[in-house]
XYZ file of N, CA and C in Angstrom:
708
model
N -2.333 23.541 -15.878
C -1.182 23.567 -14.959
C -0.454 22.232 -15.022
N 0.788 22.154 -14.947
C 1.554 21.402 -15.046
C 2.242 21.113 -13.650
N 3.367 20.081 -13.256
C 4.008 20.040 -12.433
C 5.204 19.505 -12.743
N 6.362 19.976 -12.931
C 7.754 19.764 -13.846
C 8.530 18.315 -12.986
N 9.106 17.528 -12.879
C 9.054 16.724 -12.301
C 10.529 15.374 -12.954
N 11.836 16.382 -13.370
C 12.755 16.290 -13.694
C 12.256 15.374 -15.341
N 12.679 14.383 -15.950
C 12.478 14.226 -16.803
C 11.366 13.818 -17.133
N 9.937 14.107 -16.570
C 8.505 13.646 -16.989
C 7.958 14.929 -16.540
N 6.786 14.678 -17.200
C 6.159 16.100 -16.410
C 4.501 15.290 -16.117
N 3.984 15.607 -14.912
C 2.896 14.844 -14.452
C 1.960 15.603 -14.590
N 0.829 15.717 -15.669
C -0.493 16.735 -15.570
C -1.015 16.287 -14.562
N -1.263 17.091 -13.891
C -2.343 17.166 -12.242
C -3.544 18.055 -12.945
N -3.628 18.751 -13.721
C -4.888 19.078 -14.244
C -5.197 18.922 -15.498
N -6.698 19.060 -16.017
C -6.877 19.156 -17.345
C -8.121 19.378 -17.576
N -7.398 21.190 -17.294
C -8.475 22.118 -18.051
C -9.806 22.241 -17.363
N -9.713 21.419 -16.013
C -10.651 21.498 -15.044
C -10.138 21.639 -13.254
N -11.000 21.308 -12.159
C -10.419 20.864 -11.537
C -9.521 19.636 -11.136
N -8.368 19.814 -10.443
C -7.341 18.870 -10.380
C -8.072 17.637 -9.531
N -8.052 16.340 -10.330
C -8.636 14.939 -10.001
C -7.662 14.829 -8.494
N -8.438 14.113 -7.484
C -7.723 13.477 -5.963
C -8.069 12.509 -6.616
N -6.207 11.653 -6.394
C -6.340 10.791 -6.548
C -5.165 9.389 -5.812
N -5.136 8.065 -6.024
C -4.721 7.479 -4.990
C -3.706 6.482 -5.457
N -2.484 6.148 -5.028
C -1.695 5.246 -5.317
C -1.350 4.078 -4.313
N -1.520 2.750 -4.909
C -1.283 1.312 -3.607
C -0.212 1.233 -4.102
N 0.484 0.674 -3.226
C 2.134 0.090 -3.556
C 2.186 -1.673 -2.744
N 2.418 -2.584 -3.670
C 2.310 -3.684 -3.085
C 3.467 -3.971 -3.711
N 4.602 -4.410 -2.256
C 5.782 -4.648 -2.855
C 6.100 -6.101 -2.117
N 6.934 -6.561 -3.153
C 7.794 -7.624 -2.124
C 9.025 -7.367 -1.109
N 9.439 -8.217 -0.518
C 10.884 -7.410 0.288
C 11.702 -7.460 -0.198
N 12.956 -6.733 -0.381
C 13.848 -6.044 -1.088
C 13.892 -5.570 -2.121
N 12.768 -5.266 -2.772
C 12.566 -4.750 -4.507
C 12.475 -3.454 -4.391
N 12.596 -2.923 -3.277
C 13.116 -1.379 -3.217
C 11.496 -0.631 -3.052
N 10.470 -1.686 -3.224
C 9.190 -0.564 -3.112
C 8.829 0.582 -1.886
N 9.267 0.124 -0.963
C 8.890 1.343 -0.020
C 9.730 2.268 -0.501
N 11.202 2.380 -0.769
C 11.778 3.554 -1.378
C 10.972 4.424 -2.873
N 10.852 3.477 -3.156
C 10.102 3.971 -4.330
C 8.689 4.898 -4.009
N 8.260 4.279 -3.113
C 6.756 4.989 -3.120
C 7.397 6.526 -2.342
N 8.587 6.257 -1.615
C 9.025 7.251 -0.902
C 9.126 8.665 -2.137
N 9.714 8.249 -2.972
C 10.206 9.085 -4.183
C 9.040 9.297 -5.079
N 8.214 8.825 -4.892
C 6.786 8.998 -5.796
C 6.442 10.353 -4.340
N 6.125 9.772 -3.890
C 5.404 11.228 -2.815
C 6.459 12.124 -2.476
N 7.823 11.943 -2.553
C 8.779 13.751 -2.660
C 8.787 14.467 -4.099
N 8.391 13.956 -5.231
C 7.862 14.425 -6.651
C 6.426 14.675 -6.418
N 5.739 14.232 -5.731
C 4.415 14.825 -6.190
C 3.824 15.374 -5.348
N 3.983 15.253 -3.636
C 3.172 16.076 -2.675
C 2.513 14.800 -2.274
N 1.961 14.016 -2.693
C 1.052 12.867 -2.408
C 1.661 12.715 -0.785
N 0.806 12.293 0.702
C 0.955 12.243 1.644
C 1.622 10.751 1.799
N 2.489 10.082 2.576
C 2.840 8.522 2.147
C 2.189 8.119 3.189
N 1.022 7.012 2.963
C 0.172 6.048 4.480
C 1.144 4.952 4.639
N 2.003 4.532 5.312
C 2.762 3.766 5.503
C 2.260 3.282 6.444
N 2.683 1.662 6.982
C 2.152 1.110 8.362
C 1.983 2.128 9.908
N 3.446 3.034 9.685
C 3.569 3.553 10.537
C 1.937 4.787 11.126
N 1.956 5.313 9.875
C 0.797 6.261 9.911
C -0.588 5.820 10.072
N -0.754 4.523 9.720
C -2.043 3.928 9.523
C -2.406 2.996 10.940
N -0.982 2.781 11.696
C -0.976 2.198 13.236
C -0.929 3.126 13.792
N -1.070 4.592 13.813
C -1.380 5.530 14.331
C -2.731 6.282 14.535
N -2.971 5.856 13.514
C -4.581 6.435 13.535
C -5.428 5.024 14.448
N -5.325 3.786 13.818
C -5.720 2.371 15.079
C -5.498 2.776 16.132
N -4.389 3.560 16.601
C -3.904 3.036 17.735
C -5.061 4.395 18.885
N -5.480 5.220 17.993
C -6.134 6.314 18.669
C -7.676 5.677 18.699
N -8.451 4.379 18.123
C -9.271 3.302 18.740
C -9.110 2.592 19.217
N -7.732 2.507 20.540
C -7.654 1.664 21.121
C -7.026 0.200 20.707
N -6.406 0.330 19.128
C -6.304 -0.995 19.016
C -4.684 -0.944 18.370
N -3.939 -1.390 19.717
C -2.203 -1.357 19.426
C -1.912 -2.966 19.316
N -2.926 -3.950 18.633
C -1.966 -5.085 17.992
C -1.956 -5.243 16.745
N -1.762 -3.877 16.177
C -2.354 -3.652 14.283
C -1.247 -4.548 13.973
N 0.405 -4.240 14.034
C 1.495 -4.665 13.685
C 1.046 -6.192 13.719
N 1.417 -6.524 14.940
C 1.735 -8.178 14.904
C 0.294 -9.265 14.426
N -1.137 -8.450 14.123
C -1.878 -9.260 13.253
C -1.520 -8.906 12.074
N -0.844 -7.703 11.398
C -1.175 -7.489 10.584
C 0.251 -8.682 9.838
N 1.669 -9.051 10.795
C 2.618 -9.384 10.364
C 3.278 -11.040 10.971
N 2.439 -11.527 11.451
C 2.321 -12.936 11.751
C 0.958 -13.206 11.519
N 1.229 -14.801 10.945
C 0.088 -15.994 10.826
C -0.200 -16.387 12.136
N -1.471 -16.370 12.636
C -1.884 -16.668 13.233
C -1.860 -18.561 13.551
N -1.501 -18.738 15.100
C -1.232 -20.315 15.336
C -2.418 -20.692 14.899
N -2.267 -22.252 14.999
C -3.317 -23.405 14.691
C -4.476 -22.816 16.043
N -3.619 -22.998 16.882
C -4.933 -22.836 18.070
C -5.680 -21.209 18.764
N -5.130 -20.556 17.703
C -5.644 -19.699 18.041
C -7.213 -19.029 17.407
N -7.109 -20.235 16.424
C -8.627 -20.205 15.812
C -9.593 -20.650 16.272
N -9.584 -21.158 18.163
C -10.463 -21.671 18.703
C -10.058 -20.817 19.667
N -9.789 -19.487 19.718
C -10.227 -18.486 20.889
C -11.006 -17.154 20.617
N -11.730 -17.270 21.083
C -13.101 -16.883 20.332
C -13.191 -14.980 20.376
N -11.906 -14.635 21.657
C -11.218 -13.539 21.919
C -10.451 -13.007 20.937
N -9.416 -13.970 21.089
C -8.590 -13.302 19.449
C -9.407 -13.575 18.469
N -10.001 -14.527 17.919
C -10.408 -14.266 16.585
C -10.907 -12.902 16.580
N -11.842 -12.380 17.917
C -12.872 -11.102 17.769
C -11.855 -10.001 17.228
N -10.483 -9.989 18.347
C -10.069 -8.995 18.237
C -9.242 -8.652 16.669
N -8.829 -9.657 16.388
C -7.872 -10.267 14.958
C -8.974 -8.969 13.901
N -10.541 -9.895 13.987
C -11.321 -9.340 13.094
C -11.905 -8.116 13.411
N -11.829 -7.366 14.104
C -12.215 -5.913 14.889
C -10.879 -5.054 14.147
N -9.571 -5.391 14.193
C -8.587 -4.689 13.893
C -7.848 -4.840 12.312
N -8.801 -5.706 11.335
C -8.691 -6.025 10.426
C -9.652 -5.157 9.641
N -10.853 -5.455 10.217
C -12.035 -4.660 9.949
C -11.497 -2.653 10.192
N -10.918 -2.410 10.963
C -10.569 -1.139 11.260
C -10.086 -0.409 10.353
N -8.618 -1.370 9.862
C -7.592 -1.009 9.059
C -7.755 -0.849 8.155
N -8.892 -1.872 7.013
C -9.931 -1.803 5.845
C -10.734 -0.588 5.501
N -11.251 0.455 6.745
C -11.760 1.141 7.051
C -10.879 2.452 6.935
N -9.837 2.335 7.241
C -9.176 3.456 7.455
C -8.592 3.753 6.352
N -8.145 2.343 5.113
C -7.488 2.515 3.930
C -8.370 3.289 2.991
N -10.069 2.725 3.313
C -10.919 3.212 2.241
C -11.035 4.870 2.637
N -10.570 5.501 4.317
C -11.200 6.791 4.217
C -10.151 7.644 3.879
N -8.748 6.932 3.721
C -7.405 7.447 2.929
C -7.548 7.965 1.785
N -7.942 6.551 1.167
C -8.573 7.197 -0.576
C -9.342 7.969 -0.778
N -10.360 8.191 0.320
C -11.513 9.188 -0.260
C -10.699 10.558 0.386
N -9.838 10.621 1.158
C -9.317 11.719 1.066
C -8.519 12.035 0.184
N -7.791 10.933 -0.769
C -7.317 11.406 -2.253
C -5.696 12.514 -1.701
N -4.773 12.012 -2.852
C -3.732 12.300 -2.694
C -2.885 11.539 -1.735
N -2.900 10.582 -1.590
C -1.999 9.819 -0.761
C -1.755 8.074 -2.015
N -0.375 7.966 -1.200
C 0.424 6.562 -1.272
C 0.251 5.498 -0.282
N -0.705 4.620 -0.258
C -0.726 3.685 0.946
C 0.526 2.286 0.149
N 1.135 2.038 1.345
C 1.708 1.403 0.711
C 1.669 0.002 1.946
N 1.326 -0.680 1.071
C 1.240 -2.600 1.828
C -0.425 -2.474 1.851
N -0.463 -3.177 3.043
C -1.608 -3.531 4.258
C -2.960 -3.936 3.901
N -2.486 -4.306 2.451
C -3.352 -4.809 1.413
C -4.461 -3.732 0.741
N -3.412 -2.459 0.321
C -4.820 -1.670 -0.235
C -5.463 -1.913 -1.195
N -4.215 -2.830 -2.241
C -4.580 -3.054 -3.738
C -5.902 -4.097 -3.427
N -6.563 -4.796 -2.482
C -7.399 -5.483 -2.576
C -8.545 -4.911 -1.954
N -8.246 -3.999 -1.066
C -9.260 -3.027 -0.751
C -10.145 -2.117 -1.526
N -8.990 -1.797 -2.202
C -9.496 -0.393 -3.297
C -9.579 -1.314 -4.855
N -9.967 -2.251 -4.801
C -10.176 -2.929 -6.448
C -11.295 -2.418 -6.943
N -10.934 -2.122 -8.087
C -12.199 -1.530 -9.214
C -12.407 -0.030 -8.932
N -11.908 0.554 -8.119
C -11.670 2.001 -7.849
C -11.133 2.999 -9.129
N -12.041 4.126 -10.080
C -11.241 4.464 -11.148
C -10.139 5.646 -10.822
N -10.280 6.094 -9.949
C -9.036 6.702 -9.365
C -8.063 6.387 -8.397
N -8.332 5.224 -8.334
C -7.097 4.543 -7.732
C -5.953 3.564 -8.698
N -4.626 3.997 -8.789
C -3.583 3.490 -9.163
C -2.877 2.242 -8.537
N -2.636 0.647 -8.532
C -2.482 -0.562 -7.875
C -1.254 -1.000 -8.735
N -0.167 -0.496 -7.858
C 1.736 -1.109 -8.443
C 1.978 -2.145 -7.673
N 2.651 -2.956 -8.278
C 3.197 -3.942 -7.665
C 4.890 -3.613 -8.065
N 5.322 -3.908 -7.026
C 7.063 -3.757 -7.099
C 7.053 -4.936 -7.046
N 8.377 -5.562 -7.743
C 8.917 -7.209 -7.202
C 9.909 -6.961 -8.028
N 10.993 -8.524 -7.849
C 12.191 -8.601 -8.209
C 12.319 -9.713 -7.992
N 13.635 -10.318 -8.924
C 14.015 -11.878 -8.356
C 14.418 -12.072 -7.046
N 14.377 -13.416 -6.677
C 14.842 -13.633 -4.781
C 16.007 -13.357 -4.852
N 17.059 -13.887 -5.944
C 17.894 -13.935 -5.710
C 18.986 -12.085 -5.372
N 18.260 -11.025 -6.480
C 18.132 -9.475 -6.297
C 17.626 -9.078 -4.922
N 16.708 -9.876 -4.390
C 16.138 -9.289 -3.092
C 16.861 -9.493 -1.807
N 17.368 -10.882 -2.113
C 18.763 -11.544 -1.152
C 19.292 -10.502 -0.806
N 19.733 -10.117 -2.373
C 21.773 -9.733 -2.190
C 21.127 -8.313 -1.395
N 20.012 -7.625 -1.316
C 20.237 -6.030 -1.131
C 19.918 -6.301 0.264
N 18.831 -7.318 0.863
C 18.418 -7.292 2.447
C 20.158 -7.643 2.942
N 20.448 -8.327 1.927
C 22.371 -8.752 2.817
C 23.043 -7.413 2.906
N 22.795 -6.468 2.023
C 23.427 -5.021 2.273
C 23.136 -3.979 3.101
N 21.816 -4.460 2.982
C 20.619 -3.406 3.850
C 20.718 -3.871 5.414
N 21.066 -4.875 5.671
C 20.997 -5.304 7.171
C 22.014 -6.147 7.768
N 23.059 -5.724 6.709
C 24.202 -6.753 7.098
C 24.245 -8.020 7.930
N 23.499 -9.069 6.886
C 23.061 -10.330 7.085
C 23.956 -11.426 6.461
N 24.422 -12.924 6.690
C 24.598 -13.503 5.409
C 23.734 -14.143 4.252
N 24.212 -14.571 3.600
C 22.997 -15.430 2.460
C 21.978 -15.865 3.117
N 22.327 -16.977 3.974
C 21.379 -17.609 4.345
C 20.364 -17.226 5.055
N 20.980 -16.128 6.057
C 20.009 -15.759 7.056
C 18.855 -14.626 5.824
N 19.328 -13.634 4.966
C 19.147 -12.697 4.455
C 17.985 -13.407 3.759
N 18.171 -15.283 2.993
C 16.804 -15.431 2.316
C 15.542 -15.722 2.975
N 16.385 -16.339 4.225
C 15.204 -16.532 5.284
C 14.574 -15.588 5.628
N 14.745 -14.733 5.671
C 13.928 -13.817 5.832
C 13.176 -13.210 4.737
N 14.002 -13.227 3.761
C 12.797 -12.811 2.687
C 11.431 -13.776 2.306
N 11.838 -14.919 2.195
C 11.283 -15.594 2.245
C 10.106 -15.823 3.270
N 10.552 -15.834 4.567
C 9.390 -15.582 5.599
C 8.162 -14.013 5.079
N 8.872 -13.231 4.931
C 8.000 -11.940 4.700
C 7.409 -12.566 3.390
N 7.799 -12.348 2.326
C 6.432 -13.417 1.555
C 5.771 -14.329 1.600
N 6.115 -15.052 2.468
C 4.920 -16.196 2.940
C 4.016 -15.562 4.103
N 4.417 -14.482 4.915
C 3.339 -14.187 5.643
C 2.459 -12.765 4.743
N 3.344 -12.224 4.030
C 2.006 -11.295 3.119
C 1.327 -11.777 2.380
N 1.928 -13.261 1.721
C 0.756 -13.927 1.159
C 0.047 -14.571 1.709
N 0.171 -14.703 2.872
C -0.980 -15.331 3.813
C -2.222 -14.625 4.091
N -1.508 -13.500 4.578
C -2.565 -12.552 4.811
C -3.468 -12.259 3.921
N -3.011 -11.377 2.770
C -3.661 -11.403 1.531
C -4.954 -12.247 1.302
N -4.663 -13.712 1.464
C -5.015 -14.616 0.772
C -6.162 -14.777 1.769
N -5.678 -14.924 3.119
C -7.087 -15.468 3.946
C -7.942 -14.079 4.667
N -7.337 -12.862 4.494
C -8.159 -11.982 4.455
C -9.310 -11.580 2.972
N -8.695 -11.555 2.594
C -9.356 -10.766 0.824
C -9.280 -12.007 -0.419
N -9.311 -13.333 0.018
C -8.984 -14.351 -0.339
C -8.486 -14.097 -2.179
N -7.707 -12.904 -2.188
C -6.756 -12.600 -3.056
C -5.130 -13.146 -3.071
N -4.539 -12.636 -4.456
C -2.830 -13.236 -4.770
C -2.222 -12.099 -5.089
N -1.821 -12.027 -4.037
C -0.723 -10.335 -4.502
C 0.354 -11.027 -5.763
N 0.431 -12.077 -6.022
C 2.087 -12.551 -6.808
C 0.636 -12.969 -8.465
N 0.034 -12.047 -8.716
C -0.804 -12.027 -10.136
C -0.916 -10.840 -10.536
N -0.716 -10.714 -11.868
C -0.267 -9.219 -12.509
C -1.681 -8.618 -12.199
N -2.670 -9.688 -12.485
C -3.909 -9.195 -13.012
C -4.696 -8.687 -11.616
N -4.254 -8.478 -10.884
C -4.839 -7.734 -9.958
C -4.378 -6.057 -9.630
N -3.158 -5.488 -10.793
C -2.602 -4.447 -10.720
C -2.527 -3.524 -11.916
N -2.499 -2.494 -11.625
C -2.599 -1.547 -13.072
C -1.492 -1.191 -13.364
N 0.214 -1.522 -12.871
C 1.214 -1.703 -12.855
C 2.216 -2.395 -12.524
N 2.917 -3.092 -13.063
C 4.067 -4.318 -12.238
C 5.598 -3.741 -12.996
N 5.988 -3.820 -12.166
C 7.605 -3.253 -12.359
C 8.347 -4.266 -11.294
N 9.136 -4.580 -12.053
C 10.565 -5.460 -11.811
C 11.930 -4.847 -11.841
N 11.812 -4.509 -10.550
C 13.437 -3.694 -10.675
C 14.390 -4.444 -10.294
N 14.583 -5.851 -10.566
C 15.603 -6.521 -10.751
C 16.207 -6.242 -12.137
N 15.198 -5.755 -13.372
C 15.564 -4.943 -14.732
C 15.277 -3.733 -14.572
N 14.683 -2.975 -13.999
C 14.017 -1.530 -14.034
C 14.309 -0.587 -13.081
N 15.451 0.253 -13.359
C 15.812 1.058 -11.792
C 14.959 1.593 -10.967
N 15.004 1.646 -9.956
C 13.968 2.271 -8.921
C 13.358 3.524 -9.702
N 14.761 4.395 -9.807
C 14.141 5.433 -10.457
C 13.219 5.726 -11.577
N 13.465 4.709 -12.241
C 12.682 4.423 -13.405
C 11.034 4.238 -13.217
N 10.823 2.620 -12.217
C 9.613 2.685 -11.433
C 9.140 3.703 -10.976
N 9.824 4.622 -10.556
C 8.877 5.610 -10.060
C 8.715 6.752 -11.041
N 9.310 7.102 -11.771
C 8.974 7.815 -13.190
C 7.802 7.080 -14.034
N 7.773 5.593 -14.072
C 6.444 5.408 -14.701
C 5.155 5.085 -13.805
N 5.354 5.375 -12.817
C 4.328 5.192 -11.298
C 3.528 6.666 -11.905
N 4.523 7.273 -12.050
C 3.742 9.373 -12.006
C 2.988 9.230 -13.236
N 4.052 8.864 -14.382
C 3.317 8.919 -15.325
C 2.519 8.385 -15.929
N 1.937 6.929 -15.122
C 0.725 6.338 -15.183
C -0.092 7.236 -14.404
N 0.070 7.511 -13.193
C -1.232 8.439 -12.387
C -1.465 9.054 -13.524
N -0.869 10.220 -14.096
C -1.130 11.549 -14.693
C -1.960 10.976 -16.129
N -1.107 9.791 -16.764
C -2.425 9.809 -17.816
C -3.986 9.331 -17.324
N -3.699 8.360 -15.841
C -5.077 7.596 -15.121
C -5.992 8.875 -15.194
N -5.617 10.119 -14.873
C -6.329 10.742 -13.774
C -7.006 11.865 -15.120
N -6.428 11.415 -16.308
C -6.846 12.092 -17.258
C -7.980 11.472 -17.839
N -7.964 10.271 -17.922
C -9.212 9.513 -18.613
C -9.957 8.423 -17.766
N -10.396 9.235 -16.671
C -11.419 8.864 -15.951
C -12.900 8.927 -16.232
N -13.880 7.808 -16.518
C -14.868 8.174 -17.123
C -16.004 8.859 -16.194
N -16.853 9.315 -16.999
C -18.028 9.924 -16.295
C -18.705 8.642 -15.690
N -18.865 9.162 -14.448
C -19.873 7.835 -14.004
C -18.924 6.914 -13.244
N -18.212 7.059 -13.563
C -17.157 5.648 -13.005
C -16.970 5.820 -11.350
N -16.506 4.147 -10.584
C -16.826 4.108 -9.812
C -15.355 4.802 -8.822
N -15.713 5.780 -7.872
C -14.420 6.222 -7.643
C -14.009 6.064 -5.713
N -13.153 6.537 -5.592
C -12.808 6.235 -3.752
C -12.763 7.490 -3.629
N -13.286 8.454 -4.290
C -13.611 9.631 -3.184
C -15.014 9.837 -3.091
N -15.463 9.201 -3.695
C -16.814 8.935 -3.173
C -17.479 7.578 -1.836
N -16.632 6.793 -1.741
C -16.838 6.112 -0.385
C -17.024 6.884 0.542
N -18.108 6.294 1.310
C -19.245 6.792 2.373
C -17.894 6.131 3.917
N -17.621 7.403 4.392
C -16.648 7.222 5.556
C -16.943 7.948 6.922
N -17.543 7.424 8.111
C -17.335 7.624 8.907
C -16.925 9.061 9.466
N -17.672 10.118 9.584
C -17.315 11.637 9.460
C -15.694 11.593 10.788
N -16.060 11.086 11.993
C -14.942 10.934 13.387
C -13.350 10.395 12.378
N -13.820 9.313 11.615
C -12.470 8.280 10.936
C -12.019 9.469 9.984
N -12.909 10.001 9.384
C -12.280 11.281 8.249
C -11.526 11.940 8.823
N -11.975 12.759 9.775
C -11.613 13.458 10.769
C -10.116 13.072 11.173
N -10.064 12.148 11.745
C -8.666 11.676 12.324
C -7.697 11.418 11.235
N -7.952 10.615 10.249
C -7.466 10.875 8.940
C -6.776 12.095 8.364
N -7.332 13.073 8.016
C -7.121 14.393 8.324
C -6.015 14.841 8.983
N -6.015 14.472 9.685
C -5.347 15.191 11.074
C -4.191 14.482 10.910
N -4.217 13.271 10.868
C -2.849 11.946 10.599
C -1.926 12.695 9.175
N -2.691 12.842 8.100
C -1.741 13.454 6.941
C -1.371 14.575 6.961
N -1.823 15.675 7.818
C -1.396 16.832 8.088
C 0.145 16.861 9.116
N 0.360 15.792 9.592
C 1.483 16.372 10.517
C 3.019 15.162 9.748
């Protein structure tokens, strides 16, 4: 079986049952990646875990400060309150949790919240990185939010210094290194559309030469309640 998919065609099977399988999207700001992953999951069915969906399922354990740990650096002095740190690491720990029981439910796009460092070494998991020059990322947040220059880099700029923060002092990983991804696309040269035509058609050959034995994320051991809610989160 095939799945036609305008000018590519994505094998979802081969000749057996159809592989579940998982795509990270680690983008910078304005390189168009959330659109992109958007257009990867209306071609393929794949469910999209976006912050939104994944602070939804937290938020049903009680824990509604996913956003603002997940999107500010934490002050100097807040590393001597022994409260937030708990809670910081309770809702860090959660979110880690919830990415891995995403993948083992297979067929979904998580995109950010650091999956590519979550799900490393996973053989059915797919890890894109979107990026683009600052100066490409400028001009579109200036279009996208009718900003000027200045304000438009400041801000880009802020959002990469706090995802690489995070990154870095959570998973003491570098989202800005190829070698942590099984794809990097630069659509400051590469149209969106394009990225996401070779997003599919990397899954479809991934999902073809998966070895026996290999280590996979639908086999992570998850929490039957977290599955559960999971579940329930991609269904609506």
């Amino acid at each position: 079986m095939t799945i036609r998919l305008r000018s590519l065609t994505f094998k979802a099977e081969h000749g057996r049952r159809r592989i579940m399988s998982v795509i990270t999207i680690s983008r910078e700001a304005g390189s168009a990646g959330t659109s992109i992953a958007r257009a990867i999951a209306e071609k393929t069915g794949y469910r999209l875990a976006d912050k939104s969906l994944i602070g939804s399922i937290l938020f049903k354990y009680g824990l509604i400060g996913f956003e603002r740990i997940h999107d500010n650096i934490p002050a100097f002095w807040e590393g001597f309150d022994a409260q937030k740190a708990e809670q910081r690491a309770v809702t860090i720990d959660m979110m880690n949790r919830t990415i891995q029981a995403l993948a083992r439910h297979g067929d979904v796009i998580i995109v950010g919240r650091g999956g590519f460092a979550v799900l490393s070494g996973y053989a059915d998991v797919l890890n894109v990185r979107i990026q683009a020059p600052l100066a490409v990322r400028v001009e579109r947040i200036m279009n996208a939010d009718a900003l000027n220059a200045e304000d438009a880099e400041k801000l880009v700029r802020e959002k990469d210094r706090v995802r690489n923060k995070f990154i870095e002092t959570v998973y003491g990983a570098n989202r800005e290194t190829a070698v942590a991804f099984d794809l990097v696309v630069d659509t400051g040269k590469i149209a969106p559309s394009l990225a996401c035509n070779w997003t599919i058609q990397a899954l479809g050959d991934m999902t073809g030469e998966i070895r026996t034995g290999a280590t996979q994320a639908k086999n992570i051991e998850v929490d039957q309640i977290l599955a559960d809610a999971v579940a329930e989160a991609l269904k609506k």
